[in-house]
Short mmCIF file of C-alpha atoms and ligand atoms in Angstrom, two decimals:
data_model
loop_
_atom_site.label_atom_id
_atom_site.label_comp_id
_atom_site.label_asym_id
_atom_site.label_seq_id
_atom_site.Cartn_x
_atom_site.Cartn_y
_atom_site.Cartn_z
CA UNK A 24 -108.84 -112.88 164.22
CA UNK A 25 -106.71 -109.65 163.98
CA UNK A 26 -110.08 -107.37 165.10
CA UNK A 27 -109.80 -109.07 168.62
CA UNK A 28 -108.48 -107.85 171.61
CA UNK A 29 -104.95 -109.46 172.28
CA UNK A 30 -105.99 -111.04 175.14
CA UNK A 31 -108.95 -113.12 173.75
CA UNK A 32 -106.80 -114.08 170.29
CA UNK A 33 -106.46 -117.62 170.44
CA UNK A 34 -102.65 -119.38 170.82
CA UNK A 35 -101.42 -121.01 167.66
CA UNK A 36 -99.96 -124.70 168.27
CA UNK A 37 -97.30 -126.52 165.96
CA UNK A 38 -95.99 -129.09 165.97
CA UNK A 39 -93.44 -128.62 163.69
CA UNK A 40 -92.22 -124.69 163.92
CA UNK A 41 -91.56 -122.37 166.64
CA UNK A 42 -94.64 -120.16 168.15
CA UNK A 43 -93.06 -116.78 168.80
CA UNK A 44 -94.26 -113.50 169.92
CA UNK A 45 -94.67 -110.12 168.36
CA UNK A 46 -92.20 -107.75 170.45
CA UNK A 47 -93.40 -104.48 168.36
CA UNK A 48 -94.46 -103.61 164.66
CA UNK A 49 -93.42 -100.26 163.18
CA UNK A 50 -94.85 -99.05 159.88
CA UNK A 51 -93.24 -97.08 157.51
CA UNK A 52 -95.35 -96.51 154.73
CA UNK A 53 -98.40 -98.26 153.07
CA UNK A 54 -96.40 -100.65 151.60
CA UNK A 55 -93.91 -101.39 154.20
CA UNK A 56 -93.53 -102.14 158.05
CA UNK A 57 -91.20 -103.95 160.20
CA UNK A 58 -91.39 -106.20 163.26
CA UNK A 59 -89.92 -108.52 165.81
CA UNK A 60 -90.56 -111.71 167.78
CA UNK A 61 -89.19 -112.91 170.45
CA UNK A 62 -86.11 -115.32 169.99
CA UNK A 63 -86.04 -119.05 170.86
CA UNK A 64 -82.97 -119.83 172.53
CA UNK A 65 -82.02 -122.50 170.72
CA UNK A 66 -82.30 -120.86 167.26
CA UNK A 67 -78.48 -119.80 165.89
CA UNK A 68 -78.43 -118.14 162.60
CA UNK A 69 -75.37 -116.45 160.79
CA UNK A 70 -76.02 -112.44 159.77
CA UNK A 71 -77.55 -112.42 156.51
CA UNK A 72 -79.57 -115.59 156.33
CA UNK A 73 -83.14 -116.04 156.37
CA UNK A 74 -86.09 -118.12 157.66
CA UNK A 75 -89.43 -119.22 156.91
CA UNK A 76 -91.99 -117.02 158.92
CA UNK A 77 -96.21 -117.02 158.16
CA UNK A 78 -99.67 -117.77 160.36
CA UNK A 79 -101.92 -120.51 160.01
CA UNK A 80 -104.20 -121.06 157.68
CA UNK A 81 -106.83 -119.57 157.95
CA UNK A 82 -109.56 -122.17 158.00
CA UNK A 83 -109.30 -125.57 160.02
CA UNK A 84 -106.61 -128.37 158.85
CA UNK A 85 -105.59 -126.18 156.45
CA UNK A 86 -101.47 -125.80 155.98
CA UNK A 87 -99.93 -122.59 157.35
CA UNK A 88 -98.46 -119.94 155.14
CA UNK A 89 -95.03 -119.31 154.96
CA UNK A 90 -92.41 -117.02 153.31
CA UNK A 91 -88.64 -116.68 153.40
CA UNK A 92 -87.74 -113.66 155.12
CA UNK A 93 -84.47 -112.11 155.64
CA UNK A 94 -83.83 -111.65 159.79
CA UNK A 95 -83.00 -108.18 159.99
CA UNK A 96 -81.00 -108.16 163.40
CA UNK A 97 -77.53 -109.26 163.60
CA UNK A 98 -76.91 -112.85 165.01
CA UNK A 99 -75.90 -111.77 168.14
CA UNK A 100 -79.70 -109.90 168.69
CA UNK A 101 -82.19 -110.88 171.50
CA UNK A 102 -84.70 -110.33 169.40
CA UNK A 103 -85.20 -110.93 165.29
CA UNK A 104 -86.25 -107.97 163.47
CA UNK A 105 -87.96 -108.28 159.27
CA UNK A 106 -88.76 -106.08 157.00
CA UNK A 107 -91.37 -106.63 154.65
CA UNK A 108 -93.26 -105.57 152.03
CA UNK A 109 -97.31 -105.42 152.21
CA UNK A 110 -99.16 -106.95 149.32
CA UNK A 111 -102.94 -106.28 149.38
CA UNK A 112 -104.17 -110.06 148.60
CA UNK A 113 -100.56 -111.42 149.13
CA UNK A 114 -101.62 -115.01 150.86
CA UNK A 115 -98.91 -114.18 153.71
CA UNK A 116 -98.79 -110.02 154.46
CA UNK A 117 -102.39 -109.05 153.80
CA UNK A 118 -102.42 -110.86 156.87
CA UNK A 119 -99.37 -110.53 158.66
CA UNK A 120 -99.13 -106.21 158.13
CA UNK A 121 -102.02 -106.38 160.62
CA UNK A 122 -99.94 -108.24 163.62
CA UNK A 123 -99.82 -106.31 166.70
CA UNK A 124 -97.17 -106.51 169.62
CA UNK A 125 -98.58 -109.80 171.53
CA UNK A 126 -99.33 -111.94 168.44
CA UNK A 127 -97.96 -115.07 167.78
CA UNK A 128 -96.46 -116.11 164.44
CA UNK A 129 -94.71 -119.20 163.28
CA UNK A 130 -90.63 -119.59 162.32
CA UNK A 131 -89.00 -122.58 160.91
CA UNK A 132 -86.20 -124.06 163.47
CA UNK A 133 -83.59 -123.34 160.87
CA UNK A 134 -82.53 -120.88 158.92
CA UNK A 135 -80.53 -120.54 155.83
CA UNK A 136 -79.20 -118.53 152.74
CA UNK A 137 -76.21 -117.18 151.18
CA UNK A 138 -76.11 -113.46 152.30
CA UNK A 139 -72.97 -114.48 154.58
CA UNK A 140 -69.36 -113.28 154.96
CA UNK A 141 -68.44 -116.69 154.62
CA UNK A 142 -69.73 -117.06 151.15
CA UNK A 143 -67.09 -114.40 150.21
CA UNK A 144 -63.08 -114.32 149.66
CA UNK A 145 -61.37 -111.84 151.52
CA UNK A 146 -61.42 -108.56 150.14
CA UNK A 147 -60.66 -104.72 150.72
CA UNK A 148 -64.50 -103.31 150.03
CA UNK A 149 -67.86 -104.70 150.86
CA UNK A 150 -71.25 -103.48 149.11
CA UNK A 151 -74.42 -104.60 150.04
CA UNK A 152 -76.60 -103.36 147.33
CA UNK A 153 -80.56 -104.10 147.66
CA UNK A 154 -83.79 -102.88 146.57
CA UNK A 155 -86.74 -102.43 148.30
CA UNK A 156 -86.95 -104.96 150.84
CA UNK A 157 -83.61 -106.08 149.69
CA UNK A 158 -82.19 -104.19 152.29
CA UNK A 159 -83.37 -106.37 154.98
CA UNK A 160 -80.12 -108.77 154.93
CA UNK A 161 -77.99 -105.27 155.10
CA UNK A 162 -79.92 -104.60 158.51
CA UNK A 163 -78.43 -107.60 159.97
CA UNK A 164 -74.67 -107.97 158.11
CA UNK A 165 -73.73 -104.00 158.61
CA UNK A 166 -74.53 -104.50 162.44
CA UNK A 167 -72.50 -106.78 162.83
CA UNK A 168 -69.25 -105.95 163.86
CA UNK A 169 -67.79 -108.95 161.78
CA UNK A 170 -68.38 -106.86 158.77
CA UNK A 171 -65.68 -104.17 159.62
CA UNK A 172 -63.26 -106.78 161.10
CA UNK A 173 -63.32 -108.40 157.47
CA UNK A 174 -63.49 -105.11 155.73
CA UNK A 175 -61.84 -101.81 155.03
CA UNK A 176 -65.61 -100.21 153.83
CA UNK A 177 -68.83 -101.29 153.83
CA UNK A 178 -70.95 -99.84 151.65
CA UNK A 179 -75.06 -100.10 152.01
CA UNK A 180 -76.90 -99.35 148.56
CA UNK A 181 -80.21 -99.19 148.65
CA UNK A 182 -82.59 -98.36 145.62
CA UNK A 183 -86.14 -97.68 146.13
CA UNK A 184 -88.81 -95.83 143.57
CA UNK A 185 -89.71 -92.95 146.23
CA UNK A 186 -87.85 -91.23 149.01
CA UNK A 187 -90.48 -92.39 151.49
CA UNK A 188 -89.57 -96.07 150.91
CA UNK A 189 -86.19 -95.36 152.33
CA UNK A 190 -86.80 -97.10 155.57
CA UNK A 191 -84.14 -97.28 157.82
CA UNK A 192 -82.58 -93.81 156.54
CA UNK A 193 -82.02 -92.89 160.04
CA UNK A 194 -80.37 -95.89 160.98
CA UNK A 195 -77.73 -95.39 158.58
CA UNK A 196 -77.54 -91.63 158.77
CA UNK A 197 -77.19 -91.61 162.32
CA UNK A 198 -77.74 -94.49 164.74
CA UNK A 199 -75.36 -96.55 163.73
CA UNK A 200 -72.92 -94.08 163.79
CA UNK A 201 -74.16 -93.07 167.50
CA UNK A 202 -74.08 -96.65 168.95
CA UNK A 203 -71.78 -97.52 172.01
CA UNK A 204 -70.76 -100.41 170.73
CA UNK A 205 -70.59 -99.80 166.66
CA UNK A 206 -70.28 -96.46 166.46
CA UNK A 207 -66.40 -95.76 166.04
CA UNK A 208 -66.45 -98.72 163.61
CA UNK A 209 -69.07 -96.92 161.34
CA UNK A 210 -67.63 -93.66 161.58
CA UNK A 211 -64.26 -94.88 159.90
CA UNK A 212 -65.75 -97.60 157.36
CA UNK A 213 -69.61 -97.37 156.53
CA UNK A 214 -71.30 -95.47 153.77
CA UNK A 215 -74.99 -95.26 152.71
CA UNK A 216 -75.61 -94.50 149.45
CA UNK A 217 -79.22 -94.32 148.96
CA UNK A 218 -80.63 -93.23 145.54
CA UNK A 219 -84.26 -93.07 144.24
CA UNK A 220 -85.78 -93.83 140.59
CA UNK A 221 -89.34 -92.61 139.98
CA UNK A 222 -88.93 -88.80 141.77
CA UNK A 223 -85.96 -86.02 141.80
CA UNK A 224 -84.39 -86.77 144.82
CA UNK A 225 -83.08 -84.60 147.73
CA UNK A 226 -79.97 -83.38 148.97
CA UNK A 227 -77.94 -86.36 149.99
CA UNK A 228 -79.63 -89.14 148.27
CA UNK A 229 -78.59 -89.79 144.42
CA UNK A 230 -80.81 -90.97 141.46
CA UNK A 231 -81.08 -93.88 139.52
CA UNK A 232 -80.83 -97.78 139.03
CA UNK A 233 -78.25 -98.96 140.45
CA UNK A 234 -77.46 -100.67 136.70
CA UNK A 235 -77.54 -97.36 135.72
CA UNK A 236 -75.10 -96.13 138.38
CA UNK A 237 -72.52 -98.98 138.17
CA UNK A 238 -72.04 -98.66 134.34
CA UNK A 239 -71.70 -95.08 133.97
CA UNK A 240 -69.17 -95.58 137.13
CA UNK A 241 -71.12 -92.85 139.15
CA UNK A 242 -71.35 -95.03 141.79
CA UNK A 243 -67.47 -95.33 142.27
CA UNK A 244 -66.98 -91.49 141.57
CA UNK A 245 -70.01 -90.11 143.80
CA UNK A 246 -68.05 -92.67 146.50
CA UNK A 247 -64.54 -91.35 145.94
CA UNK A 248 -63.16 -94.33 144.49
CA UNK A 249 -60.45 -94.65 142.14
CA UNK A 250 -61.55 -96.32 138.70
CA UNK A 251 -64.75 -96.52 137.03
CA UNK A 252 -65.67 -100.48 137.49
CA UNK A 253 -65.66 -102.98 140.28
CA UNK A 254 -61.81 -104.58 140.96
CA UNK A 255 -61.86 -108.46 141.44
CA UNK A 256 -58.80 -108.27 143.65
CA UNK A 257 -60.52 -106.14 146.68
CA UNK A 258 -64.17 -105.71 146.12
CA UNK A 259 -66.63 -108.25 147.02
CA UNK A 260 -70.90 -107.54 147.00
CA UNK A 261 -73.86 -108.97 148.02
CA UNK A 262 -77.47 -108.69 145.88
CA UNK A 263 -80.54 -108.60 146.80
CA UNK A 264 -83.86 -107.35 145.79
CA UNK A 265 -85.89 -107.81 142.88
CA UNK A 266 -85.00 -110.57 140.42
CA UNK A 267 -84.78 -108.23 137.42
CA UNK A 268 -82.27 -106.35 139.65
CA UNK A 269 -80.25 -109.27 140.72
CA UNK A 270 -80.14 -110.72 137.39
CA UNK A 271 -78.93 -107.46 135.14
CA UNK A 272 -76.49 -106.31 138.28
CA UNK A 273 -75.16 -109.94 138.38
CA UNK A 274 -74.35 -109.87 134.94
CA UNK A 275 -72.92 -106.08 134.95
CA UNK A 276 -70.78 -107.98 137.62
CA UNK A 277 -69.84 -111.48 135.52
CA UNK A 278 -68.67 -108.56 132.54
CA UNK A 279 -65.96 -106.73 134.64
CA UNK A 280 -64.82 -109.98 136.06
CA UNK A 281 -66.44 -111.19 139.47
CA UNK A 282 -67.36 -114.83 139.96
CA UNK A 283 -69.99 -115.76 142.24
CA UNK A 284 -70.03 -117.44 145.35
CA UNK A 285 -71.82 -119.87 147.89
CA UNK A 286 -71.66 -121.22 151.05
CA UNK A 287 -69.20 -124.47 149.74
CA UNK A 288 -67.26 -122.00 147.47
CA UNK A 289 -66.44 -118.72 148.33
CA UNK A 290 -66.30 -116.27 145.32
CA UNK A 291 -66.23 -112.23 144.58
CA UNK A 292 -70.23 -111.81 144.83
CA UNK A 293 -73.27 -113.78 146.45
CA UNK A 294 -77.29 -113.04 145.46
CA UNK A 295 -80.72 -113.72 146.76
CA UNK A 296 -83.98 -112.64 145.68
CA UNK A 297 -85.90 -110.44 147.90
CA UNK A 298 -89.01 -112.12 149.25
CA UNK A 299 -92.67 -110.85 149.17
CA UNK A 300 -95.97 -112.97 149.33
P1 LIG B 430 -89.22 -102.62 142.71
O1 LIG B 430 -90.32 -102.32 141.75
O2 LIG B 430 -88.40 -103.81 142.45
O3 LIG B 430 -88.30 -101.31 142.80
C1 LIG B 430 -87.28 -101.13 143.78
C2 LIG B 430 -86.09 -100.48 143.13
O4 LIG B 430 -85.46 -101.42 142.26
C3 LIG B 430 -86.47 -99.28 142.27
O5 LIG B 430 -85.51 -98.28 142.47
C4 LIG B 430 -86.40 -99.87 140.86
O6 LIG B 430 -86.12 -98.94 139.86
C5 LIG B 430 -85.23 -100.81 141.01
N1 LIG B 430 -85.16 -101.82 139.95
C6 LIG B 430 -86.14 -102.63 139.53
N2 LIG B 430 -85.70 -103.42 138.52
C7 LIG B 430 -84.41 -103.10 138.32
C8 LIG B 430 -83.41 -103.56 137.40
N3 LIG B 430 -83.65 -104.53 136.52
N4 LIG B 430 -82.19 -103.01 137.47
C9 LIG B 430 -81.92 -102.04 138.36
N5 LIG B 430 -82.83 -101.55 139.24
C10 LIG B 430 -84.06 -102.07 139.22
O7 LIG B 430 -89.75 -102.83 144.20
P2 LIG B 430 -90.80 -102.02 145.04
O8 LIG B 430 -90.84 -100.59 144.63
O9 LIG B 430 -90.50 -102.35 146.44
O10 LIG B 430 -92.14 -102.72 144.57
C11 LIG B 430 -92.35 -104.07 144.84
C12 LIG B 430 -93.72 -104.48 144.30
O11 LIG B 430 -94.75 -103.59 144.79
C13 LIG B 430 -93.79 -104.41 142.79
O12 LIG B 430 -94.38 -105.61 142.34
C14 LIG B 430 -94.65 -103.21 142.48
O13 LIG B 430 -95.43 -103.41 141.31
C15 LIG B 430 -95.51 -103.07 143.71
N6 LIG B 430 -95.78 -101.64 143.96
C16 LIG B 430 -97.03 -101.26 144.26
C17 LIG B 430 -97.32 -99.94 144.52
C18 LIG B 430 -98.67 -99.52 144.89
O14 LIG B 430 -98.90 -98.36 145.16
N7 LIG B 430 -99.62 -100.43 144.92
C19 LIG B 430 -96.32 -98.98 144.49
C20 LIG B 430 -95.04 -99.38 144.21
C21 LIG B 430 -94.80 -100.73 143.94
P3 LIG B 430 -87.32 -98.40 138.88
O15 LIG B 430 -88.15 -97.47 139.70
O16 LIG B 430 -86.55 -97.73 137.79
O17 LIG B 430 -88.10 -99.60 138.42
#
């Protein structure tokens, strides 16, 4: 289907998810790309959450594929940006890497998830710490102007293997900082700390797991904070990336004190997995 010409790809129907379009696709290396769709009107989401997205199937009557995906715009967007991950026989983005602008994929009417502000007490410092795709739900809650109303700093931590898969580098390096609307905002309270595992890395990015980082408190020292460990009373984080990730950080996080949260009860740190298929 994806070897046709745009204009003679047939139009999906459902009857039970939205049909949206493909606004542009933007790949970033061999293993990851971005896109958007257009935006029904009547879809509301909260910065952070995610939705189902897929095709589909690919054969008559059969059920259409879906994954969870983080949106990547802020709530107030026109459009809804992802970020994903491409998996050579993943089910879903063997497929969907090949979508071109003019496609038509399927979204759930609702989204959901516990990457919100809500799901947090008040505090003094945000970090959004992801891996990989993990970052996607940072892409929507650090352009969101919400983020520095609630917060003194917010900072984005993102740990990939390779300095290639830090997508969005220029984003945080510079376009936020640049943006009419944002800009002032970022200058005075966001920092992106990138660091890398698997190669030396270059000036400006650091190196290692983020576990790593957090218990030897270079984290907190390479960001000019006082102490060596997270403080309860004014910092609150979000997770997400791989489960092994979410599960050792959360636990680094349980040990110096932080309670998790959710959407009924507010606490010191929320988590998702990333999501690939
Ligand atoms: P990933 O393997 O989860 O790695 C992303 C980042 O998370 C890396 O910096 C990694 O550090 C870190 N990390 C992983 N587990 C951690 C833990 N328990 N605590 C702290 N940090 C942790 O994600 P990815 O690189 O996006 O890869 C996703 C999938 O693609 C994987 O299943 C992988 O096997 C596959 N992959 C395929 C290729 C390919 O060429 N075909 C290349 C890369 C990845 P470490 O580097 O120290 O693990």
């Amino acid at each position: 289907m994806t070897d046709l010409p745009v204009a003679a790809r047939p139009s999906i129907q459902s009857a039970t998810h939205n049909v949206e379009t493909v606004l542009w696709v933007k790949h970033w290396t061999d293993r990851l790309f971005s896109f958007a769709i257009t935006r029904p009107p009547s879809f509301r989401f909260r910065s952070g959450e995610f939705v189902m997205i897929g095709l589909p199937g690919e054969t008559e009557g059969s059920k259409p594929i879906l994954r969870a995906y983080s949106v990547a715009s802020p709530h107030f967007a026109d459009e809804l940006e992802f970020f994903s991950i491409k998996v050579e026989d993943g089910p879903l983005t063997s497929r969907l890497q090949k979508i071109v602008a003019g496609d038509q994929i399927l979204m759930a009417r609702k989204p959901t998830g516990t990457l919100v502000l809500d799901a947090l007490k008040p505090g003094r410092r945000l970090f959004l710490i992801g891996t990989g795709t993990g970052l996607a739900p940072w892409l929507s809650v650090a352009r969101d102007p919400d983020a520095y109303d609630r917060f003194e700093r917010v900072i984005v931590v993102h740990s990939v293997r390779e300095v290639k898969d830090l997508a969005y580098r220029e984003l945080f390096e510079r376009d936020l900082y640049d943006d009419e609307f944002m800009g002032e905002e970022a200058k005075a309270k966001l920092t992106y700390y990138p660091t890398v595992t698997r190669e030396a890395p270059p000036p400006g990015v650091h190196a290692g797991r983020i576990t790593d980082l957090i218990q030897s408190g270079a984290l907190f020292r390479d960001l000019g904070l006082a102490g060596d460990r997270f403080d309860p009373a004014e910092d609150r984080i979000m997770l997400c990336g791989s489960m092994a990730m979410i599960k050792d950080v959360a636990a680094l996080l349980e040990g110096q004190g932080l309670v998790e949260g959710s959407n009924h009860e507010p606490g010191d740190f929320v988590l998702e997995r990333a999501f690939v298929g």
